[in-house]
């Protein structure tokens, strides 16, 4: 009997489909980084436990965030509720049903529309077997006791009790194995695509600026338009990746200018962010994002800034090496071998984009961009493991957040032949 139960258990595990990695779990908060009104912030859409009910929205600023206007729209029936949120002052928006919604966030004349789903856990479904097993066991135990009382030879009582024990065993087995059993989709979940084995095509992108040739010192819009590589239609099924719809890294060719920002979704398949560059020249843009059912992608683009320099930055990029702050081990890293990079922090880091620290590394000519994370607990030293792919000169930026905001530590690394 025990063997049979184990076989049943193994079969259940084997049949369990692997959990979809990027599906937002019911009961989990949704965290979305946005660069809006000159502020870097994370919007937190708290998990809902019941519908109809309140949907709590919070905002965390790095270091501060403006008040954000909120507009929540149900894509099922078009119902709209409005509110506002500021750091330390959460919003509670009433939701009437599970399923697709859009949260429109506005500040400083900028607007971002964040699509998401309200999910409510409807239980695993395995509870039926657990309680069913216990119910049958209870029933049969009573039957067994009665049979035993009236039947001297006790044989049928033994059989009845054995079946009862089996019921308890099934219930117990499922209680123990429940974490590995396939869970029922929560209420409001996206229907699973039938062709998911094939995946969706990669994204094609167009990186542009408005105006086309921004002037040094003037604000401009960097725009990333995303198209399906197969149909050419706008891609509007981005999965949240490291707490953002898209991460945009913009650097000047010489690496003195560096921005890591989180563009706003201004239309389906269109991401925009306001930037300002202080010197003319060629700028390189990198977009990290992930398409649902397609995987992570790094898209690149470039644009040119005109006019005259407005910055008083040192003309030589050499002083960017922050002495004593960054330690590379071995001190002369070898191509293709893991190196350890330690960064001393100024202040206690707090999680930003789900990590204690970020390290972004660009090849001198811009042909390579790497991004790794510090995964440990935030402390006064961040430690990264990075493998430089080939000999050459690399421009690197370590980033972490403290109470004072986001600190970027630029440095360079030479990898000899
Ligand atoms: Cu980012």
Short mmCIF file of C-alpha atoms and ligand atoms in Angstrom, two decimals:
data_model
loop_
_atom_site.label_atom_id
_atom_site.label_comp_id
_atom_site.label_asym_id
_atom_site.label_seq_id
_atom_site.Cartn_x
_atom_site.Cartn_y
_atom_site.Cartn_z
CA UNK A 1 0.00 0.00 0.00
CA UNK A 2 2.81 2.42 0.91
CA UNK A 3 4.60 1.58 -2.33
CA UNK A 4 1.43 2.22 -4.29
CA UNK A 5 1.00 5.60 -2.59
CA UNK A 6 4.57 6.52 -3.40
CA UNK A 7 4.03 5.60 -7.04
CA UNK A 8 0.92 7.75 -7.14
CA UNK A 9 2.91 10.56 -5.54
CA UNK A 10 5.77 10.26 -8.04
CA UNK A 11 3.33 10.24 -10.93
CA UNK A 12 1.72 13.43 -9.65
CA UNK A 13 5.12 15.13 -9.43
CA UNK A 14 6.08 13.92 -12.91
CA UNK A 15 2.82 15.24 -14.37
CA UNK A 16 3.19 18.61 -12.69
CA UNK A 17 4.08 21.15 -15.37
CA UNK A 18 7.00 23.44 -14.43
CA UNK A 19 5.72 26.64 -12.90
CA UNK A 20 5.70 29.51 -15.39
CA UNK A 21 8.67 31.53 -14.16
CA UNK A 22 7.41 34.97 -15.01
CA UNK A 23 3.80 34.69 -14.03
CA UNK A 24 3.07 37.09 -11.24
CA UNK A 25 2.05 34.99 -8.29
CA UNK A 26 -1.19 35.71 -6.55
CA UNK A 27 -0.30 36.99 -3.09
CA UNK A 28 2.90 38.70 -4.32
CA UNK A 29 3.42 42.46 -4.57
CA UNK A 30 4.12 43.95 -7.98
CA UNK A 31 7.12 46.31 -7.96
CA UNK A 32 7.62 48.61 -10.95
CA UNK A 33 10.56 51.04 -11.22
CA UNK A 34 9.80 54.26 -13.11
CA UNK A 35 11.80 57.38 -13.92
CA UNK A 36 9.18 60.13 -13.81
CA UNK A 37 9.26 63.89 -13.20
CA UNK A 38 13.02 63.68 -12.69
CA UNK A 39 12.64 61.16 -9.88
CA UNK A 40 13.68 57.53 -9.67
CA UNK A 41 10.98 55.59 -7.85
CA UNK A 42 9.45 52.17 -7.35
CA UNK A 43 5.70 51.78 -7.47
CA UNK A 44 4.43 48.93 -5.30
CA UNK A 45 1.05 47.41 -6.16
CA UNK A 46 0.27 45.33 -3.10
CA UNK A 47 -1.15 41.83 -3.37
CA UNK A 48 -4.93 41.59 -3.16
CA UNK A 49 -6.55 38.93 -1.03
CA UNK A 50 -10.18 39.54 -1.91
CA UNK A 51 -12.19 41.06 -4.72
CA UNK A 52 -14.20 43.27 -4.58
CA UNK A 53 -11.87 45.02 -2.17
CA UNK A 54 -9.15 47.63 -1.84
CA UNK A 55 -6.00 47.59 -3.98
CA UNK A 56 -3.19 49.24 -2.05
CA UNK A 57 -0.56 51.21 -3.98
CA UNK A 58 2.63 52.56 -2.39
CA UNK A 59 5.59 54.50 -3.76
CA UNK A 60 9.24 54.36 -2.67
CA UNK A 61 11.52 57.21 -3.77
CA UNK A 62 15.27 57.02 -4.42
CA UNK A 63 15.65 59.21 -2.45
CA UNK A 64 12.33 61.05 -2.89
CA UNK A 65 9.27 60.84 -5.09
CA UNK A 66 6.68 63.43 -6.04
CA UNK A 67 2.98 62.92 -5.45
CA UNK A 68 1.66 60.69 -8.24
CA UNK A 69 -1.80 60.86 -9.69
CA UNK A 70 -3.29 57.37 -10.09
CA UNK A 71 -6.04 56.14 -12.37
CA UNK A 72 -7.01 52.49 -12.24
CA UNK A 73 -9.03 51.09 -15.13
CA UNK A 74 -10.53 47.64 -15.39
CA UNK A 75 -9.97 46.26 -18.89
CA UNK A 76 -12.94 43.96 -18.39
CA UNK A 77 -15.70 46.52 -17.87
CA UNK A 78 -13.91 49.87 -18.28
CA UNK A 79 -14.64 50.97 -14.71
CA UNK A 80 -12.27 53.73 -13.53
CA UNK A 81 -11.22 54.78 -10.03
CA UNK A 82 -8.78 57.58 -9.21
CA UNK A 83 -6.51 58.51 -6.35
CA UNK A 84 -3.03 59.70 -5.51
CA UNK A 85 0.01 58.33 -3.76
CA UNK A 86 3.14 59.81 -2.18
CA UNK A 87 5.95 58.31 -0.07
CA UNK A 88 4.45 57.34 3.29
CA UNK A 89 0.93 58.00 2.03
CA UNK A 90 -0.39 54.89 0.28
CA UNK A 91 -3.43 54.88 -1.99
CA UNK A 92 -6.34 52.50 -1.70
CA UNK A 93 -8.19 51.97 -4.97
CA UNK A 94 -11.28 49.83 -5.04
CA UNK A 95 -11.23 46.87 -7.45
CA UNK A 96 -14.45 45.11 -8.35
CA UNK A 97 -13.06 42.04 -10.10
CA UNK A 98 -9.94 40.07 -10.94
CA UNK A 99 -8.29 40.14 -14.38
CA UNK A 100 -6.54 42.72 -16.57
CA UNK A 101 -6.27 46.32 -15.34
CA UNK A 102 -4.27 49.41 -16.30
CA UNK A 103 -2.73 51.73 -13.72
CA UNK A 104 -2.03 55.20 -15.14
CA UNK A 105 0.59 57.11 -13.17
CA UNK A 106 1.11 60.86 -13.70
CA UNK A 107 3.52 63.46 -12.34
CA UNK A 108 5.17 66.60 -13.72
CA UNK A 109 3.33 66.39 -17.04
CA UNK A 110 4.51 62.82 -17.66
CA UNK A 111 2.30 59.75 -17.78
CA UNK A 112 2.93 56.02 -17.73
CA UNK A 113 0.36 53.28 -18.22
CA UNK A 114 1.22 50.04 -16.42
CA UNK A 115 -0.76 46.98 -17.46
CA UNK A 116 -1.14 44.29 -14.81
CA UNK A 117 -3.54 41.65 -13.59
CA UNK A 118 -5.42 41.55 -10.32
CA UNK A 119 -4.98 38.00 -9.11
CA UNK A 120 -6.62 36.31 -6.16
CA UNK A 121 -5.51 32.88 -5.09
CA UNK A 122 -8.34 30.40 -5.37
CA UNK A 123 -6.54 27.64 -3.44
CA UNK A 124 -4.58 24.75 -4.89
CA UNK A 125 -7.45 22.37 -5.60
CA UNK A 126 -5.53 19.61 -3.83
CA UNK A 127 -7.40 20.54 -0.67
CA UNK A 128 -10.29 18.49 -2.05
CA UNK A 129 -8.14 15.34 -1.88
CA UNK A 130 -6.75 16.21 1.54
CA UNK A 131 -10.14 16.81 3.12
CA UNK A 132 -11.71 14.02 1.09
CA UNK A 133 -9.10 11.56 2.35
CA UNK A 134 -9.56 12.67 5.93
CA UNK A 135 -13.34 12.54 5.60
CA UNK A 136 -13.31 8.96 4.24
CA UNK A 137 -10.81 7.95 6.92
CA UNK A 138 -12.96 9.39 9.69
CA UNK A 139 -16.08 7.69 8.32
CA UNK A 140 -14.35 4.33 8.00
CA UNK A 141 -12.72 4.53 11.43
CA UNK A 142 -16.14 4.88 13.01
CA UNK A 143 -17.35 2.03 10.79
CA UNK A 144 -14.32 -0.04 11.78
CA UNK A 145 -14.93 0.50 15.47
CA UNK A 146 -18.57 -0.45 15.14
CA UNK A 147 -17.76 -3.52 13.05
CA UNK A 148 -15.11 -4.53 15.58
CA UNK A 149 -17.61 -4.20 18.39
CA UNK A 150 -20.12 -6.50 16.72
CA UNK A 151 -17.79 -8.91 14.94
CA UNK A 152 -15.64 -11.14 17.10
CA UNK A 153 -13.27 -12.36 14.43
CA UNK A 154 -12.37 -8.78 13.58
CA UNK A 155 -11.36 -9.46 10.02
CA UNK A 156 -13.67 -7.03 8.30
CA UNK A 157 -12.80 -4.48 10.99
CA UNK A 158 -9.16 -4.89 9.97
CA UNK A 159 -10.00 -4.28 6.31
CA UNK A 160 -12.10 -1.21 7.10
CA UNK A 161 -9.37 0.18 9.37
CA UNK A 162 -6.73 -0.45 6.69
CA UNK A 163 -8.76 1.52 4.13
CA UNK A 164 -9.17 4.29 6.69
CA UNK A 165 -5.41 4.35 7.25
CA UNK A 166 -4.94 4.61 3.47
CA UNK A 167 -7.24 7.65 3.44
CA UNK A 168 -5.16 9.31 6.14
CA UNK A 169 -1.97 8.41 4.26
CA UNK A 170 -3.24 10.00 1.00
CA UNK A 171 -4.22 13.15 2.86
CA UNK A 172 -0.86 13.31 4.68
CA UNK A 173 1.11 12.64 1.48
CA UNK A 174 -0.62 15.50 -0.32
CA UNK A 175 -0.14 17.83 2.65
CA UNK A 176 3.61 17.07 2.54
CA UNK A 177 3.92 17.25 -1.25
CA UNK A 178 1.60 20.19 -1.86
CA UNK A 179 4.43 22.66 -2.59
CA UNK A 180 5.53 20.52 -5.54
CA UNK A 181 2.09 19.80 -6.92
CA UNK A 182 0.73 21.91 -9.81
CA UNK A 183 -1.23 24.80 -8.34
CA UNK A 184 -4.49 25.97 -9.84
CA UNK A 185 -4.21 29.28 -11.68
CA UNK A 186 -5.38 32.17 -9.49
CA UNK A 187 -8.54 34.06 -10.33
CA UNK A 188 -7.80 36.67 -12.98
CA UNK A 189 -4.77 34.89 -14.47
CA UNK A 190 -4.02 35.11 -18.18
CA UNK A 191 -5.20 32.07 -20.11
CA UNK A 192 -2.15 29.95 -20.94
CA UNK A 193 -1.22 30.21 -24.62
CA UNK A 194 -1.58 26.92 -26.46
CA UNK A 195 1.57 27.44 -28.55
CA UNK A 196 3.81 28.27 -25.59
CA UNK A 197 6.33 25.58 -26.58
CA UNK A 198 7.28 27.68 -29.60
CA UNK A 199 7.61 30.92 -27.66
CA UNK A 200 7.08 34.37 -29.09
CA UNK A 201 9.54 36.01 -31.51
CA UNK A 202 12.23 38.41 -30.40
CA UNK A 203 11.60 42.12 -30.37
CA UNK A 204 12.88 44.54 -32.97
CA UNK A 205 13.49 48.04 -31.72
CA UNK A 206 13.83 51.57 -32.88
CA UNK A 207 15.67 53.92 -30.52
CA UNK A 208 15.06 57.56 -31.29
CA UNK A 209 15.10 60.94 -29.60
CA UNK A 210 12.71 63.89 -29.66
CA UNK A 211 13.99 66.20 -31.02
CA UNK A 212 15.96 64.05 -33.47
CA UNK A 213 19.16 65.95 -32.61
CA UNK A 214 19.02 66.99 -28.97
CA UNK A 215 21.17 69.96 -27.91
CA UNK A 216 23.61 69.73 -25.00
CA UNK A 217 22.03 70.99 -21.78
CA UNK A 218 18.47 70.73 -23.12
CA UNK A 219 15.94 68.17 -22.03
CA UNK A 220 14.97 65.59 -24.64
CA UNK A 221 12.91 62.41 -24.82
CA UNK A 222 14.57 59.07 -25.47
CA UNK A 223 12.04 56.77 -27.10
CA UNK A 224 12.21 53.01 -27.58
CA UNK A 225 9.64 51.47 -29.89
CA UNK A 226 9.22 47.70 -29.74
CA UNK A 227 8.01 45.60 -32.65
CA UNK A 228 7.33 41.90 -32.94
CA UNK A 229 10.08 40.43 -35.11
CA UNK A 230 7.52 38.34 -36.99
CA UNK A 231 4.38 40.44 -37.44
CA UNK A 232 5.86 43.94 -37.11
CA UNK A 233 3.11 44.85 -34.66
CA UNK A 234 3.88 46.73 -31.40
CA UNK A 235 5.09 44.46 -28.62
CA UNK A 236 2.97 45.06 -25.56
CA UNK A 237 3.54 41.93 -23.51
CA UNK A 238 6.64 42.87 -21.53
CA UNK A 239 7.22 40.86 -18.38
CA UNK A 240 8.52 42.69 -15.33
CA UNK A 241 12.25 42.03 -15.28
CA UNK A 242 14.25 43.07 -12.21
CA UNK A 243 11.30 45.17 -11.10
CA UNK A 244 10.89 47.16 -14.32
CA UNK A 245 9.21 46.93 -17.72
CA UNK A 246 12.51 48.06 -19.28
CA UNK A 247 15.92 49.18 -18.05
CA UNK A 248 17.60 51.81 -20.20
CA UNK A 249 21.31 52.50 -19.86
CA UNK A 250 22.59 55.54 -21.76
CA UNK A 251 26.32 56.32 -21.88
CA UNK A 252 28.37 58.84 -23.81
CA UNK A 253 30.97 57.29 -26.05
CA UNK A 254 33.75 58.23 -23.59
CA UNK A 255 31.75 56.88 -20.65
CA UNK A 256 31.67 60.11 -18.67
CA UNK A 257 27.90 60.30 -19.02
CA UNK A 258 25.95 57.41 -17.50
CA UNK A 259 22.24 57.06 -16.81
CA UNK A 260 20.34 53.95 -15.72
CA UNK A 261 16.65 54.82 -15.96
CA UNK A 262 13.26 53.11 -16.25
CA UNK A 263 11.21 54.44 -19.17
CA UNK A 264 7.50 55.07 -19.00
CA UNK A 265 5.06 53.13 -21.13
CA UNK A 266 3.40 55.95 -23.07
CA UNK A 267 1.61 53.76 -25.65
CA UNK A 268 1.48 50.05 -26.50
CA UNK A 269 5.02 49.04 -27.49
CA UNK A 270 6.41 52.51 -26.76
CA UNK A 271 8.71 53.39 -23.84
CA UNK A 272 9.89 56.96 -23.17
CA UNK A 273 12.05 58.77 -20.67
CA UNK A 274 13.25 62.38 -20.34
CA UNK A 275 16.99 62.92 -20.28
CA UNK A 276 19.50 65.74 -20.45
CA UNK A 277 23.06 65.40 -21.73
CA UNK A 278 25.63 68.04 -20.94
CA UNK A 279 28.10 67.50 -23.79
CA UNK A 280 27.77 67.03 -27.54
CA UNK A 281 28.79 63.71 -29.09
CA UNK A 282 27.70 60.18 -29.75
CA UNK A 283 25.61 58.42 -27.11
CA UNK A 284 25.02 54.67 -26.83
CA UNK A 285 21.76 53.26 -25.52
CA UNK A 286 21.12 49.76 -24.17
CA UNK A 287 17.68 48.43 -23.28
CA UNK A 288 17.29 45.38 -21.07
CA UNK A 289 13.83 43.86 -21.11
CA UNK A 290 11.97 40.61 -21.19
CA UNK A 291 9.09 39.62 -23.37
CA UNK A 292 6.52 37.18 -22.01
CA UNK A 293 7.19 33.72 -23.42
CA UNK A 294 10.25 34.94 -25.33
CA UNK A 295 12.99 35.59 -22.78
CA UNK A 296 15.33 38.40 -21.82
CA UNK A 297 16.85 40.63 -24.50
CA UNK A 298 19.43 43.36 -24.77
CA UNK A 299 18.56 45.92 -27.44
CA UNK A 300 20.94 48.65 -28.53
CA UNK A 301 20.73 52.01 -30.25
CA UNK A 302 22.54 55.32 -30.48
CA UNK A 303 21.94 59.01 -31.00
CA UNK A 304 23.93 62.21 -31.34
CA UNK A 305 23.82 65.27 -29.11
CA UNK A 306 24.69 68.60 -30.76
CA UNK A 307 25.63 72.04 -29.43
CA UNK A 308 28.39 72.98 -27.01
CA UNK A 309 29.34 71.48 -23.68
CA UNK A 310 27.52 72.90 -20.67
CA UNK A 311 29.30 70.74 -18.12
CA UNK A 312 32.39 71.50 -16.07
CA UNK A 313 33.33 67.82 -15.73
CA UNK A 314 37.06 67.05 -16.01
CA UNK A 315 37.96 66.52 -19.68
CA UNK A 316 40.05 63.43 -18.96
CA UNK A 317 38.10 60.31 -18.01
CA UNK A 318 41.03 59.02 -15.92
CA UNK A 319 39.91 60.61 -12.61
CA UNK A 320 36.81 58.45 -12.78
CA UNK A 321 38.81 55.70 -11.04
CA UNK A 322 37.55 56.02 -7.48
CA UNK A 323 40.73 55.28 -5.49
CA UNK A 324 40.22 52.96 -2.53
CA UNK A 325 36.52 52.48 -3.24
CA UNK A 326 36.85 49.70 -5.79
CA UNK A 327 39.03 46.59 -5.43
CA UNK A 328 39.46 44.17 -8.31
CA UNK A 329 40.80 40.66 -7.53
CA UNK A 330 43.02 39.57 -9.21
CA UNK A 331 44.29 43.12 -9.74
CA UNK A 332 45.01 42.22 -13.38
CA UNK A 333 41.91 40.27 -14.46
CA UNK A 334 42.21 37.64 -17.19
CA UNK A 335 39.79 37.43 -20.10
CA UNK A 336 37.18 34.71 -19.62
CA UNK A 337 38.10 34.16 -15.95
CA UNK A 338 35.90 35.23 -13.07
CA UNK A 339 37.15 38.31 -11.22
CA UNK A 340 35.86 39.66 -7.93
CA UNK A 341 34.99 43.32 -7.76
CA UNK A 342 34.42 44.83 -4.33
CA UNK A 343 32.91 48.26 -3.86
CA UNK A 344 32.98 50.07 -0.52
CA UNK A 345 29.66 51.80 0.04
CA UNK A 346 29.03 55.19 1.54
CA UNK A 347 26.05 54.51 3.82
CA UNK A 348 23.98 51.36 4.27
CA UNK A 349 22.55 50.11 0.99
CA UNK A 350 18.87 49.28 0.73
CA UNK A 351 17.37 47.01 -1.93
CA UNK A 352 16.85 48.69 -5.28
CA UNK A 353 15.38 46.74 -8.21
CA UNK A 354 15.35 43.72 -5.90
CA UNK A 355 19.13 43.71 -5.32
CA UNK A 356 21.68 45.20 -2.96
CA UNK A 357 23.90 46.34 -5.82
CA UNK A 358 24.24 46.45 -9.59
CA UNK A 359 27.36 46.36 -11.74
CA UNK A 360 27.16 47.51 -15.36
CA UNK A 361 30.22 47.00 -17.56
CA UNK A 362 30.68 48.40 -21.08
CA UNK A 363 33.43 47.63 -23.54
CA UNK A 364 35.44 50.70 -24.52
CA UNK A 365 33.98 50.69 -28.05
CA UNK A 366 30.45 50.04 -26.80
CA UNK A 367 30.16 46.66 -28.50
CA UNK A 368 29.67 44.84 -25.21
CA UNK A 369 27.44 45.50 -22.21
CA UNK A 370 27.31 43.28 -19.13
CA UNK A 371 25.15 43.55 -16.03
CA UNK A 372 25.53 41.50 -12.85
CA UNK A 373 24.13 41.78 -9.35
CA UNK A 374 25.22 41.65 -5.76
CA UNK A 375 22.86 39.09 -4.31
CA UNK A 376 23.94 39.08 -0.68
CA UNK A 377 22.51 41.09 2.15
CA UNK A 378 23.25 44.80 1.91
CA UNK A 379 26.42 45.66 3.82
CA UNK A 380 29.21 48.24 3.72
CA UNK A 381 30.91 46.30 0.91
CA UNK A 382 29.26 45.08 -2.26
CA UNK A 383 30.86 42.08 -3.91
CA UNK A 384 30.34 41.20 -7.57
CA UNK A 385 31.68 38.32 -9.63
CA UNK A 386 32.32 39.33 -13.23
CA UNK A 387 34.05 37.68 -16.18
CA UNK A 388 35.45 40.08 -18.77
CA UNK A 389 34.81 38.37 -22.11
CA UNK A 390 37.94 39.50 -24.00
CA UNK A 391 41.09 41.59 -23.57
CA UNK A 392 40.56 45.34 -23.70
CA UNK A 393 39.54 48.37 -21.74
CA UNK A 394 36.21 48.33 -19.89
CA UNK A 395 34.15 51.15 -18.43
CA UNK A 396 32.24 50.06 -15.33
CA UNK A 397 29.64 51.55 -13.03
CA UNK A 398 28.63 50.05 -9.69
CA UNK A 399 25.28 51.24 -8.39
CA UNK A 400 23.51 50.99 -5.05
CA UNK A 401 20.79 52.85 -3.19
CA UNK A 402 20.93 54.39 0.28
CA UNK A 403 18.68 56.79 2.17
CA UNK A 404 20.37 59.58 0.20
CA UNK A 405 19.44 58.17 -3.18
CA UNK A 406 21.27 56.18 -5.81
CA UNK A 407 25.06 56.24 -5.81
CA UNK A 408 26.96 55.44 -8.99
CA UNK A 409 30.65 54.52 -8.68
CA UNK A 410 32.41 54.73 -12.06
CA UNK A 411 35.74 52.96 -12.68
CA UNK A 412 37.75 51.41 -15.49
CA UNK A 413 39.35 47.99 -15.81
CA UNK A 414 42.14 46.93 -18.20
CA UNK A 415 42.14 43.30 -19.29
CA UNK A 416 45.52 42.45 -20.89
CA UNK A 417 46.09 40.20 -23.88
CU1 LIG B 1 17.18 49.19 -14.20
#
